Coordinates of C-alpha atoms in Angstrom, one line a residue:
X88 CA -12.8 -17.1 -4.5
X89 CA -13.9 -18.9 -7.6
X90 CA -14.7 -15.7 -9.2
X91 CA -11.4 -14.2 -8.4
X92 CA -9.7 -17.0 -10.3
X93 CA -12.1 -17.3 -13.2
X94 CA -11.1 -13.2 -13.7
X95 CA -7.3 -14.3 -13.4
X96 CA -7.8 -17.0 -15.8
X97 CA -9.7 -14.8 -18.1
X98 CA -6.9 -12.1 -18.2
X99 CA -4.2 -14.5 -19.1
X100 CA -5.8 -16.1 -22.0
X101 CA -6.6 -12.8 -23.1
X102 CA -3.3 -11.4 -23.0
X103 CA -2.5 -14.7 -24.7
X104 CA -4.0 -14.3 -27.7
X105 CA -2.3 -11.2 -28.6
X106 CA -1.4 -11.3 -32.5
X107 CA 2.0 -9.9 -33.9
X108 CA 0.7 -8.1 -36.6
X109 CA 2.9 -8.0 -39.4
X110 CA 2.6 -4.7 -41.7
X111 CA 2.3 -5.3 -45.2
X112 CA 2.7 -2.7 -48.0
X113 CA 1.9 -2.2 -51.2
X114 CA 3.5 0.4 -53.2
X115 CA 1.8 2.2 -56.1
X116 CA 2.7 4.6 -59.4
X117 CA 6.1 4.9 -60.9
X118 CA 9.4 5.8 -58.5
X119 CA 12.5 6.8 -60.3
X120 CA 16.1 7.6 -59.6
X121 CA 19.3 6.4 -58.6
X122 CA 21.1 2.6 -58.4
X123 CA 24.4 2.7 -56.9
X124 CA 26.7 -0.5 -56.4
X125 CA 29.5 -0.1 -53.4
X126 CA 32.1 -2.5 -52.9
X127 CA 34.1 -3.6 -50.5
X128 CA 37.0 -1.5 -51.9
X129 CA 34.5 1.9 -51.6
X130 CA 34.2 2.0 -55.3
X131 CA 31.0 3.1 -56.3
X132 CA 28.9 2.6 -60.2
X133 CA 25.7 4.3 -60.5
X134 CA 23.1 4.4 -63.2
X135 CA 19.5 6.2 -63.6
X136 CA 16.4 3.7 -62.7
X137 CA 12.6 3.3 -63.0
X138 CA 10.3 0.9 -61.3
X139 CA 6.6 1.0 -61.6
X140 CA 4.5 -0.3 -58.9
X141 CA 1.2 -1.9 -59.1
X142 CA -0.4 -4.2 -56.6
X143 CA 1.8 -6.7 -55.9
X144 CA 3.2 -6.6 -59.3
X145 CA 6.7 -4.4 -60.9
X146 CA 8.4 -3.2 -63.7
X147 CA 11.3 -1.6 -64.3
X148 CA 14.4 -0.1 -66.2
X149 CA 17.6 1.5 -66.4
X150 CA 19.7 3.5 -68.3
X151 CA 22.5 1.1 -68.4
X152 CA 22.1 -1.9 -69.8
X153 CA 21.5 -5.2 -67.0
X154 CA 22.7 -2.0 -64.6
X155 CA 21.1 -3.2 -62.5
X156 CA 18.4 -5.8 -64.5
X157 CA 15.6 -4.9 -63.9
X158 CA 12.4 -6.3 -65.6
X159 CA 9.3 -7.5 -64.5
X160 CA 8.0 -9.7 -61.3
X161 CA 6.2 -9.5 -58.2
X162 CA 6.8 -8.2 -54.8
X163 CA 6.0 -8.6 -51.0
X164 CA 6.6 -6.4 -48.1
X165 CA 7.1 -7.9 -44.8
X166 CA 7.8 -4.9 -41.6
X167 CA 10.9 -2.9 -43.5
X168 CA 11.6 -5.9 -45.6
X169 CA 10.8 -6.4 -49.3
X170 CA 11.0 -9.6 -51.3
X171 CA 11.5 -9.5 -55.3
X172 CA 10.3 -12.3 -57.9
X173 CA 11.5 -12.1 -60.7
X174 CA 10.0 -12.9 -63.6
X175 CA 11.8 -12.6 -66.6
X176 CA 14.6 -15.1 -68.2
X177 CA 18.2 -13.7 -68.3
X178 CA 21.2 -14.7 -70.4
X179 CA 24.4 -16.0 -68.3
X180 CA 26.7 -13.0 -70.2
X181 CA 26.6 -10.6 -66.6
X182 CA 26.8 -10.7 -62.7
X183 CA 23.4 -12.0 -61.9
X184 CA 23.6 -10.4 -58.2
X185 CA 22.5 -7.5 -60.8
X186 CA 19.1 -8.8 -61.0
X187 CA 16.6 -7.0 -59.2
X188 CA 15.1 -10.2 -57.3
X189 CA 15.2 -11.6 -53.4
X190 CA 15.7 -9.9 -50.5
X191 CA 16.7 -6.1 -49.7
X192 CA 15.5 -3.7 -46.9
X193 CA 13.4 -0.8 -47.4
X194 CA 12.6 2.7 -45.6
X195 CA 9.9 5.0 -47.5
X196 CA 9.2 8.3 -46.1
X197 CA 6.8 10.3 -48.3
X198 CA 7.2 10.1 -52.0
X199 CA 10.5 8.8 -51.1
X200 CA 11.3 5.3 -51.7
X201 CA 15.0 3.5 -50.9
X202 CA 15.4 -0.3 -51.3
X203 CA 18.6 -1.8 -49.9
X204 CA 21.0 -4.9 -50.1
X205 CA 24.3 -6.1 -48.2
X206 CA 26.4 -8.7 -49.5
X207 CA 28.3 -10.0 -46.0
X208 CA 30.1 -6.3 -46.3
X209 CA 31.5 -7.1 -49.5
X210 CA 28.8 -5.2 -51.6
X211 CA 26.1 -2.7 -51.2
X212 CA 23.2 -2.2 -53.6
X213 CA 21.3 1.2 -52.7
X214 CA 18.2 2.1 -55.0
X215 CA 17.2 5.9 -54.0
X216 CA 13.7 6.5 -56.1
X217 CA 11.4 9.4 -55.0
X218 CA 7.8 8.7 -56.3
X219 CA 6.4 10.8 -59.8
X220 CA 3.9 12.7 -59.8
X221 CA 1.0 12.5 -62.7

């Protein structure tokens, strides 16, 4: 009997200390494409985008200016989540929701790369980057 319940006890506190592993991803070489801002209304703006991965670290630019503003930082993945830090210093003169930095979702599949942000279905920011090749 006592070895039944030490096997019991055994199986619980193994399936216990089952870990939620959390899958982190680091993305690597230079992506390029599209940034396209939706709002509410359905209008859409669009502009041509690089970012270059390295690490943990980005860079980036586009060919409109602060369209979206992008420049330099750090990032962290977290599941289909990504989280920007930016690290450069803006002037006040444009919509700093522009500013590639916070929060956004993420799918990759491939070379392909989109990063994603709502704005409590007011806006939509939509990167769609496919990866370079050397």
């Amino acid at each position: 009997m006592k070895t039944i319940m030490l096997l019991v006890l055994s199986g619980l506190l193994m399936t216990g200390c089952e870990k939620n592993v959390e899958e982190k991803v680091f993305f690597s070489g230079k992506y390029s494409g599209t940034f396209e801002r939706t709002t509410g209304a359905g209008s859409k703006v669009s502009s041509n985008v690089s970012i270059t991965f390295n690490d943990a670290n980005y860079s980036g630019t586009s060919d409109r200016m602060k369209f979206p503003a992008i420049c330099n930082g750090t990032y962290s993945t977290k599941n289909n989540e990504i989280h920007f830090t930016n690290s450069c210093m803006w002037t006040a003169d444009f919509d700093w929701s522009l500013i590639l930095n916070n929060d956004y979702t993420y799918k990759s599949s491939g070379d392909s790369l989109e990063i994603k942000r709502e704005y409590a279905g007011q806006m939509t920011d939509l990167y769609k980057l496919k990866k370079e090749q050397n």
